[in-house]
């Protein structure tokens, strides 16, 4: 529960999301039931970020199956709904969660940007809101990690960030790919997504330590798929959203 997260990881809980059955419209990329919890999470995140001048954030998790890609998408859209110019980046070249959900598998994106192989086409695409832009992962690249660590690739990515008020990056899980650790050094803040009933204390602690070792600024945790019946009343009231 949220208290355990704070005690054992030493970071605040930005908010939690109740378990939601996947019964929303298959034609819709976004689930309207997440609008309210995402609004609360965005408020908690921005409240501490304004003073620090943070504007780029990595959304990651210890292991696969946490729902981080979905939360990254909804968080980016929630920020864009406030009028901020938001860039959503799929930086998971293996999982390609956002790219698949957005049906952009056939489009060039981050992989081509890092490789310098774009032929003039802008790899950034418009979202469903005027202030939301999306950079898909692009084609699978065996050298993706090397390019991400390279000076030229990082310079290209940072130059792209300059055109936006907020940047949200979805990365591979920390314990699955070293790409997440590299990306943590390129952003202002890191948000760790834990799945209630699935993420273990050992996994969460290991991910936190890996990120801290490279100076990753872990500012909070989102607790996903919470069962309100299994959370003590006080925490269900304070942190969970219907």
Coordinates of C-alpha atoms in Angstrom, one line a residue:
X1 CA 0.0 0.0 0.0
X2 CA 1.1 3.7 -0.3
X3 CA 2.6 3.7 3.3
X4 CA 4.8 0.7 2.5
X5 CA 6.1 2.4 -0.7
X6 CA 7.1 5.5 1.2
X7 CA 8.7 3.6 4.1
X8 CA 10.6 1.1 2.0
X9 CA 11.7 3.3 -1.0
X10 CA 11.9 6.7 0.6
X11 CA 9.8 8.4 -2.1
X12 CA 6.3 9.8 -2.1
X13 CA 3.3 8.2 -3.7
X14 CA 2.0 10.6 -6.4
X15 CA -1.3 8.7 -6.6
X16 CA -2.8 5.4 -7.2
X17 CA -5.2 3.9 -9.8
X18 CA -7.7 1.2 -9.1
X19 CA -7.8 -1.9 -11.1
X20 CA -9.9 -1.3 -14.2
X21 CA -11.3 -4.1 -16.3
X22 CA -10.4 -3.7 -20.0
X23 CA -13.9 -3.0 -21.2
X24 CA -13.6 0.5 -22.7
X25 CA -14.2 1.0 -26.4
X26 CA -11.6 -0.7 -28.6
X27 CA -11.8 2.2 -31.0
X28 CA -10.5 4.5 -28.3
X29 CA -6.8 4.7 -27.5
X30 CA -7.4 6.5 -24.2
X31 CA -9.6 5.3 -21.3
X32 CA -11.8 8.1 -20.0
X33 CA -12.0 6.3 -16.6
X34 CA -8.4 7.3 -16.0
X35 CA -9.0 11.0 -16.5
X36 CA -9.7 11.8 -12.8
X37 CA -6.8 9.8 -11.2
X38 CA -4.4 11.2 -13.8
X39 CA -5.6 14.7 -13.0
X40 CA -4.7 14.1 -9.4
X41 CA -1.3 12.5 -10.2
X42 CA -0.5 15.4 -12.6
X43 CA -1.2 17.9 -9.9
X44 CA 0.9 16.1 -7.4
X45 CA 3.8 15.8 -9.9
X46 CA 3.7 19.4 -11.0
X47 CA 3.4 20.8 -7.5
X48 CA 6.9 19.8 -6.7
X49 CA 8.3 20.2 -10.2
X50 CA 7.6 23.9 -10.8
X51 CA 10.1 25.0 -8.1
X52 CA 12.8 22.8 -9.6
X53 CA 12.1 23.9 -13.2
X54 CA 11.6 20.2 -14.2
X55 CA 10.0 19.5 -17.6
X56 CA 11.2 16.1 -18.8
X57 CA 10.1 13.0 -17.0
X58 CA 10.9 9.3 -17.5
X59 CA 8.0 6.8 -16.7
X60 CA 9.4 3.4 -15.9
X61 CA 8.9 0.3 -13.8
X62 CA 11.1 -2.5 -12.3
X63 CA 9.7 -5.2 -14.5
X64 CA 7.2 -5.7 -17.4
X65 CA 3.4 -5.8 -16.7
X66 CA 3.1 -2.7 -14.5
X67 CA 1.0 -0.7 -17.0
X68 CA 3.6 2.0 -17.3
X69 CA 3.0 2.7 -21.0
X70 CA -0.7 3.3 -20.5
X71 CA 0.0 5.6 -17.6
X72 CA 2.6 7.5 -19.6
X73 CA 0.1 8.0 -22.4
X74 CA -2.6 9.2 -20.1
X75 CA -0.3 11.4 -18.1
X76 CA 1.0 13.1 -21.3
X77 CA -2.6 13.7 -22.5
X78 CA -3.6 15.0 -19.2
X79 CA -0.8 17.6 -19.2
X80 CA -1.7 18.5 -22.8
X81 CA -5.3 19.1 -21.8
X82 CA -4.0 22.0 -19.6
X83 CA -2.7 23.8 -22.7
X84 CA 1.0 22.8 -22.3
X85 CA 2.9 21.7 -25.3
X86 CA 3.7 18.1 -24.6
X87 CA 5.9 15.6 -26.3
X88 CA 5.2 11.9 -25.6
X89 CA 8.2 9.7 -26.5
X90 CA 8.2 5.9 -26.9
X91 CA 11.7 5.1 -25.8
X92 CA 11.1 1.3 -25.4
X93 CA 12.5 -0.1 -28.6
X94 CA 11.8 -3.6 -27.5
X95 CA 8.3 -3.4 -26.0
X96 CA 7.0 -0.5 -28.3
X97 CA 4.0 -0.2 -26.0
X98 CA 2.9 3.3 -26.9
X99 CA 3.8 2.8 -30.6
X100 CA 1.5 -0.2 -30.8
X101 CA -1.3 1.4 -29.0
X102 CA -1.1 4.4 -31.2
X103 CA -1.0 2.2 -34.3
X104 CA 2.3 3.8 -35.5
X105 CA 4.4 0.7 -36.0
X106 CA 5.0 1.6 -39.7
X107 CA 6.3 5.1 -39.0
X108 CA 9.9 6.3 -38.4
X109 CA 10.6 7.6 -35.0
X110 CA 13.1 7.7 -32.2
X111 CA 15.3 4.9 -33.6
X112 CA 15.8 6.8 -36.9
X113 CA 16.3 10.1 -35.1
X114 CA 19.1 8.6 -33.0
X115 CA 20.7 6.9 -36.0
X116 CA 20.6 10.1 -38.1
X117 CA 18.9 8.2 -40.9
X118 CA 15.8 10.4 -41.3
X119 CA 15.3 11.7 -44.9
X120 CA 13.8 15.0 -44.0
X121 CA 10.4 13.8 -42.6
X122 CA 9.6 15.0 -39.1
X123 CA 9.3 11.9 -36.9
X124 CA 6.9 13.8 -34.5
X125 CA 3.2 13.2 -35.1
X126 CA 0.1 15.1 -33.9
X127 CA -1.9 13.5 -31.1
X128 CA -5.7 13.9 -30.6
X129 CA -5.2 17.2 -28.8
X130 CA -3.7 20.2 -30.4
X131 CA -0.9 20.5 -27.9
X132 CA 0.0 16.8 -27.8
X133 CA 2.8 15.5 -30.1
X134 CA 4.0 11.9 -30.3
X135 CA 7.4 10.4 -31.1
X136 CA 7.0 6.7 -31.8
X137 CA 9.9 4.3 -31.2
X138 CA 10.5 3.7 -34.9
X139 CA 11.9 0.5 -36.3
X140 CA 13.6 -2.1 -34.1
X141 CA 17.3 -1.5 -33.9
X142 CA 19.9 -3.8 -32.4
X143 CA 22.2 -0.8 -31.8
X144 CA 19.4 1.2 -30.2
X145 CA 21.1 1.2 -26.8
X146 CA 24.5 2.2 -28.2
X147 CA 23.0 5.1 -30.1
X148 CA 21.0 6.2 -27.1
X149 CA 24.3 6.3 -25.1
X150 CA 26.1 8.1 -27.9
X151 CA 26.9 11.8 -27.8
X152 CA 25.3 12.6 -31.2
X153 CA 22.1 10.7 -30.4
X154 CA 21.6 12.4 -27.1
X155 CA 22.3 15.8 -28.6
X156 CA 19.6 15.2 -31.3
X157 CA 17.1 14.2 -28.6
X158 CA 17.8 17.1 -26.3
X159 CA 17.5 19.5 -29.2
X160 CA 14.0 18.1 -29.9
X161 CA 13.0 18.5 -26.2
X162 CA 13.6 22.2 -26.4
X163 CA 10.4 22.8 -28.4
X164 CA 8.1 21.6 -25.7
X165 CA 6.9 22.6 -22.2
X166 CA 6.7 19.0 -21.0
X167 CA 8.3 15.8 -22.2
X168 CA 7.1 12.4 -21.1
X169 CA 9.3 9.3 -22.0
X170 CA 8.2 5.7 -21.7
X171 CA 11.2 3.5 -21.2
X172 CA 11.9 -0.2 -20.9
X173 CA 11.6 -1.7 -17.3
X174 CA 14.7 -0.9 -15.3
X175 CA 15.6 -4.5 -14.5
X176 CA 15.0 -5.7 -18.0
X177 CA 17.0 -3.2 -20.1
X178 CA 19.9 -0.9 -19.4
X179 CA 18.2 1.7 -21.7
X180 CA 16.1 2.9 -18.7
X181 CA 19.2 3.7 -16.7
X182 CA 20.7 5.7 -19.6
X183 CA 17.4 7.6 -20.1
X184 CA 17.3 8.4 -16.4
X185 CA 20.5 10.5 -16.9
X186 CA 18.8 12.5 -19.7
X187 CA 15.7 13.7 -17.9
X188 CA 14.9 16.0 -15.0
X189 CA 12.7 13.5 -13.1
X190 CA 11.9 9.8 -12.9
X191 CA 8.5 8.3 -11.9
X192 CA 8.4 4.6 -11.0
X193 CA 5.2 2.7 -11.7
X194 CA 4.5 -0.3 -9.3
X195 CA 1.7 -2.7 -9.8
X196 CA -0.2 -3.6 -6.7
X197 CA -0.1 -7.3 -6.0
X198 CA 2.6 -8.0 -8.6
X199 CA 5.6 -5.7 -8.1
X200 CA 7.7 -7.0 -5.2
X201 CA 9.6 -5.0 -2.6
X202 CA 12.9 -6.5 -3.8
X203 CA 12.2 -5.5 -7.4
X204 CA 11.2 -2.0 -6.4
X205 CA 14.2 -1.5 -4.2
X206 CA 16.6 -2.8 -6.8
X207 CA 15.2 -0.5 -9.5
X208 CA 15.4 2.4 -7.1
X209 CA 19.1 1.6 -6.4
X210 CA 20.0 1.2 -10.1
X211 CA 18.5 4.6 -10.9
X212 CA 20.1 6.3 -7.9
X213 CA 23.5 4.9 -8.9
X214 CA 23.5 7.0 -12.0
X215 CA 22.0 10.1 -10.4
X216 CA 18.4 9.4 -11.6
X217 CA 16.1 11.8 -9.7
X218 CA 13.2 9.5 -8.6
X219 CA 10.5 11.9 -7.5
X220 CA 7.6 9.6 -6.9
X221 CA 5.7 6.4 -7.4
X222 CA 2.4 5.7 -9.1
X223 CA 0.7 2.6 -7.6
X224 CA -1.3 0.9 -10.4
X225 CA -4.1 -1.6 -10.4
X226 CA -5.0 -1.2 -6.7
X227 CA -7.8 -3.4 -5.4
X228 CA -9.6 -1.1 -2.9
X229 CA -10.9 -4.1 -1.0
X230 CA -7.4 -5.1 -0.1
X231 CA -6.2 -1.6 0.9
X232 CA -6.9 -0.3 4.4
X233 CA -9.7 2.3 4.4
X234 CA -7.5 5.3 5.1
X235 CA -5.3 4.7 2.1
X236 CA -8.1 3.8 -0.2
X237 CA -9.8 7.1 0.6
X238 CA -6.7 9.2 0.3
X239 CA -5.0 7.7 -2.7
X240 CA -7.3 5.6 -4.9
X241 CA -9.7 6.9 -7.5
X242 CA -12.9 5.4 -8.7

